[in-house]
Amino acid sequence: MAALLRLHADEPVDRGVNRLDPQTVEAPTRTAPVRETPLPTSGKYPPLFAVMGAHGGAGTSTLARWWAPAADTGVAWPASAATTQLVIIAARLCIPGLTAAAERLREWHAGLAPDGVTVIGLAVTAARPGKVPVAVRRYRSVIAELVEAVYEIGWHDELVVTELADLAQYTPFDPAPARRRVRLREAVPADVHHAGHQIVTRLAANHGPVAAQQNSETTS
């Protein structure tokens, strides 16, 4: 599985800069489209990060709805500096989904994403209910070496019968949801809350000036 990443000469990931030397990465043959226009800012929060699909059907709209400080950028890199260029790549937790995620990560490490883009994590969403196959879990661990953090979202049956606009949202500093099962209209699932909390905490620690600037816009 490691060979699928096409990295050169066992180059390690430098966690300090969160970026491989572009010369050590073989770029993918197909690159993602680019969104030139700013991300939507009509929500309660200006977007602190963008959710970008590594492939179609990666769940970007659902994740961006669940995480109030997020914006959905589809399968395109956010090129406009007018809104955030911090990116969470989204993929389904299956071999094709992870392969697509690896391509987008290689694209970014190779310096082919638009100027200003920084990948801050990978969100993998269950492709089906039940146990994740061993081969998928192993490949996931390989992909994890190419990204700062991996956030895993499980399968939630109720999504099938719930409109996107009806989903509850996670906002920063929300308390953890109750242990009892609640409807998706009432609260986000525990794994979604946990991932949102981790993302916002990492943003505050690693990209504080950006997060602070955009947070101030909500109170101006």
XYZ file of C-alpha atoms in Angstrom:
220
model
C 0.000 0.000 0.000
C 2.833 2.415 0.779
C 3.928 2.246 -2.867
C 0.625 3.810 -3.924
C 1.719 7.097 -2.367
C 4.612 7.360 -4.832
C 6.931 9.136 -2.437
C 10.622 9.216 -3.212
C 13.428 7.699 -1.174
C 11.678 7.216 2.168
C 11.388 10.949 2.807
C 9.949 11.588 6.292
C 7.074 13.914 6.996
C 8.249 17.105 8.697
C 5.546 17.659 11.307
C 6.987 21.077 12.119
C 6.076 22.622 8.746
C 3.333 20.151 7.790
C 4.733 19.986 4.255
C 7.024 17.656 2.350
C 9.725 19.001 0.072
C 7.931 19.293 -3.306
C 10.945 17.736 -4.993
C 10.390 14.498 -3.056
C 6.781 13.984 -4.187
C 5.597 12.614 -7.518
C 2.624 14.751 -8.474
C -0.655 13.101 -9.471
C -1.469 12.973 -13.167
C -4.825 14.688 -12.600
C -5.176 17.778 -10.436
C -8.269 19.141 -8.701
C -10.212 22.112 -10.067
C -9.727 25.539 -8.517
C -12.405 27.793 -7.025
C -11.477 31.409 -7.747
C -14.469 33.001 -6.001
C -14.560 33.527 -2.210
C -16.282 30.947 -0.037
C -19.808 31.776 1.167
C -19.909 33.927 4.285
C -23.659 33.982 4.920
C -23.562 31.582 7.875
C -23.402 32.367 11.564
C -19.595 32.238 11.442
C -17.190 33.408 8.744
C -15.571 30.190 7.490
C -12.496 29.272 9.511
C -11.716 26.320 7.252
C -12.939 24.788 4.010
C -14.054 21.184 3.499
C -12.831 19.899 0.131
C -13.854 16.563 -1.346
C -11.107 14.306 -2.616
C -13.796 12.829 -4.882
C -17.497 13.187 -5.587
C -19.748 11.951 -2.797
C -17.182 12.600 -0.079
C -19.783 14.242 2.182
C -18.490 17.808 2.030
C -21.923 19.414 2.260
C -22.868 17.332 5.295
C -19.593 17.998 7.106
C -19.703 21.715 6.323
C -23.260 21.847 7.643
C -22.362 19.950 10.820
C -19.346 22.161 11.551
C -20.682 25.726 11.714
C -17.247 27.390 11.153
C -16.714 25.382 7.933
C -17.496 26.119 4.282
C -18.112 23.622 1.493
C -15.716 24.059 -1.418
C -16.857 20.951 -3.292
C -13.975 19.178 -5.012
C -12.075 22.421 -5.748
C -9.148 24.069 -4.012
C -10.145 27.451 -2.481
C -7.947 29.942 -4.332
C -9.401 33.220 -3.071
C -7.454 34.905 -0.291
C -10.604 36.833 0.630
C -11.808 33.823 2.640
C -10.027 30.970 4.377
C -7.607 28.736 2.495
C -7.175 26.306 5.382
C -8.458 22.990 4.058
C -9.823 19.771 5.513
C -9.839 17.156 2.759
C -12.838 14.809 2.932
C -12.996 11.236 1.637
C -14.994 8.054 2.096
C -13.306 5.382 4.201
C -12.723 2.894 1.389
C -9.790 2.125 -0.899
C -11.014 4.346 -3.781
C -11.758 7.191 -1.366
C -8.390 6.951 0.342
C -6.595 6.710 -3.000
C -8.296 9.936 -4.079
C -7.321 11.548 -0.763
C -3.711 10.491 -1.312
C -3.760 12.143 -4.750
C -5.011 15.439 -3.334
C -2.452 15.315 -0.529
C 0.342 14.583 -3.005
C -0.911 17.461 -5.140
C -0.642 19.830 -2.196
C 2.750 18.529 -1.042
C 4.023 18.866 -4.629
C 3.151 22.565 -4.584
C 0.399 22.300 -7.206
C -2.456 23.671 -5.084
C -3.150 27.425 -5.324
C -0.888 29.783 -3.403
C -2.062 30.218 0.174
C -3.714 26.807 0.548
C -2.746 24.836 3.657
C -4.104 21.348 4.293
C -4.790 20.995 8.020
C -6.434 17.574 8.127
C -8.265 14.696 6.499
C -11.854 13.753 7.386
C -12.779 10.185 6.486
C -16.437 9.212 6.607
C -17.649 5.623 6.804
C -18.605 4.205 3.414
C -21.043 1.714 4.967
C -22.291 0.611 8.381
C -20.337 -2.036 10.242
C -16.702 -2.927 10.679
C -14.045 -1.333 8.484
C -12.110 -3.971 6.481
C -8.533 -4.597 7.579
C -7.082 -3.527 4.211
C -8.876 -0.176 4.468
C -7.641 0.407 8.024
C -4.078 -0.358 6.945
C -4.240 2.005 3.995
C -5.744 4.676 6.230
C -2.675 4.434 8.491
C -0.415 4.935 5.476
C -2.333 8.006 4.301
C -2.188 9.424 7.834
C 1.553 9.951 7.380
C 0.803 12.604 4.760
C -1.417 14.829 6.861
C -1.381 16.672 10.170
C -4.508 14.978 11.564
C -7.155 12.438 10.546
C -10.756 12.781 11.755
C -12.963 9.717 11.434
C -16.742 10.035 11.152
C -18.899 6.934 11.491
C -22.015 5.829 9.663
C -25.230 7.580 10.717
C -28.399 5.975 9.369
C -30.580 8.993 10.077
C -28.762 11.025 7.414
C -30.706 9.075 4.801
C -34.007 10.622 5.935
C -32.847 14.052 7.142
C -32.667 17.198 5.049
C -29.293 18.949 5.132
C -30.784 22.190 6.448
C -32.393 20.305 9.349
C -29.128 18.932 10.741
C -27.975 20.307 14.084
C -24.621 22.088 14.056
C -21.453 22.072 16.137
C -20.261 25.543 17.100
C -17.042 26.291 19.015
C -17.289 25.758 22.765
C -20.476 23.693 22.506
C -20.614 21.152 25.358
C -20.215 17.511 24.442
C -23.517 15.864 23.443
C -25.391 13.674 25.910
C -24.398 10.025 26.064
C -27.913 8.973 25.149
C -28.678 8.803 21.468
C -30.318 11.971 20.134
C -31.822 12.774 16.772
C -29.605 14.538 14.241
C -32.014 17.475 14.247
C -31.327 17.969 17.959
C -27.560 17.559 18.254
C -24.557 16.511 16.214
C -23.263 12.965 16.790
C -20.495 12.534 19.338
C -17.863 11.760 16.683
C -18.777 14.898 14.727
C -18.576 17.014 17.887
C -15.243 15.458 18.858
C -13.752 16.086 15.419
C -15.071 19.666 15.325
C -13.618 20.371 18.752
C -10.233 18.948 17.710
C -10.169 20.985 14.500
C -11.014 24.259 16.248
C -8.485 23.533 19.017
C -5.752 22.864 16.440
C -6.663 26.028 14.557
C -6.352 28.079 17.724
C -2.984 26.502 18.546
C -1.417 26.463 15.071
C -3.212 29.217 13.163
C -4.254 31.513 15.974
C -3.898 34.856 14.171
C -6.106 33.674 11.288
C -8.765 32.207 13.578
C -8.717 35.224 15.854
C -9.086 37.633 12.936
C -12.071 35.776 11.507
C -13.672 35.316 14.918
C -13.449 39.083 15.458
C -15.496 39.596 12.294
C -18.460 37.894 13.951
C -18.539 40.517 16.694
C -17.748 43.595 14.622
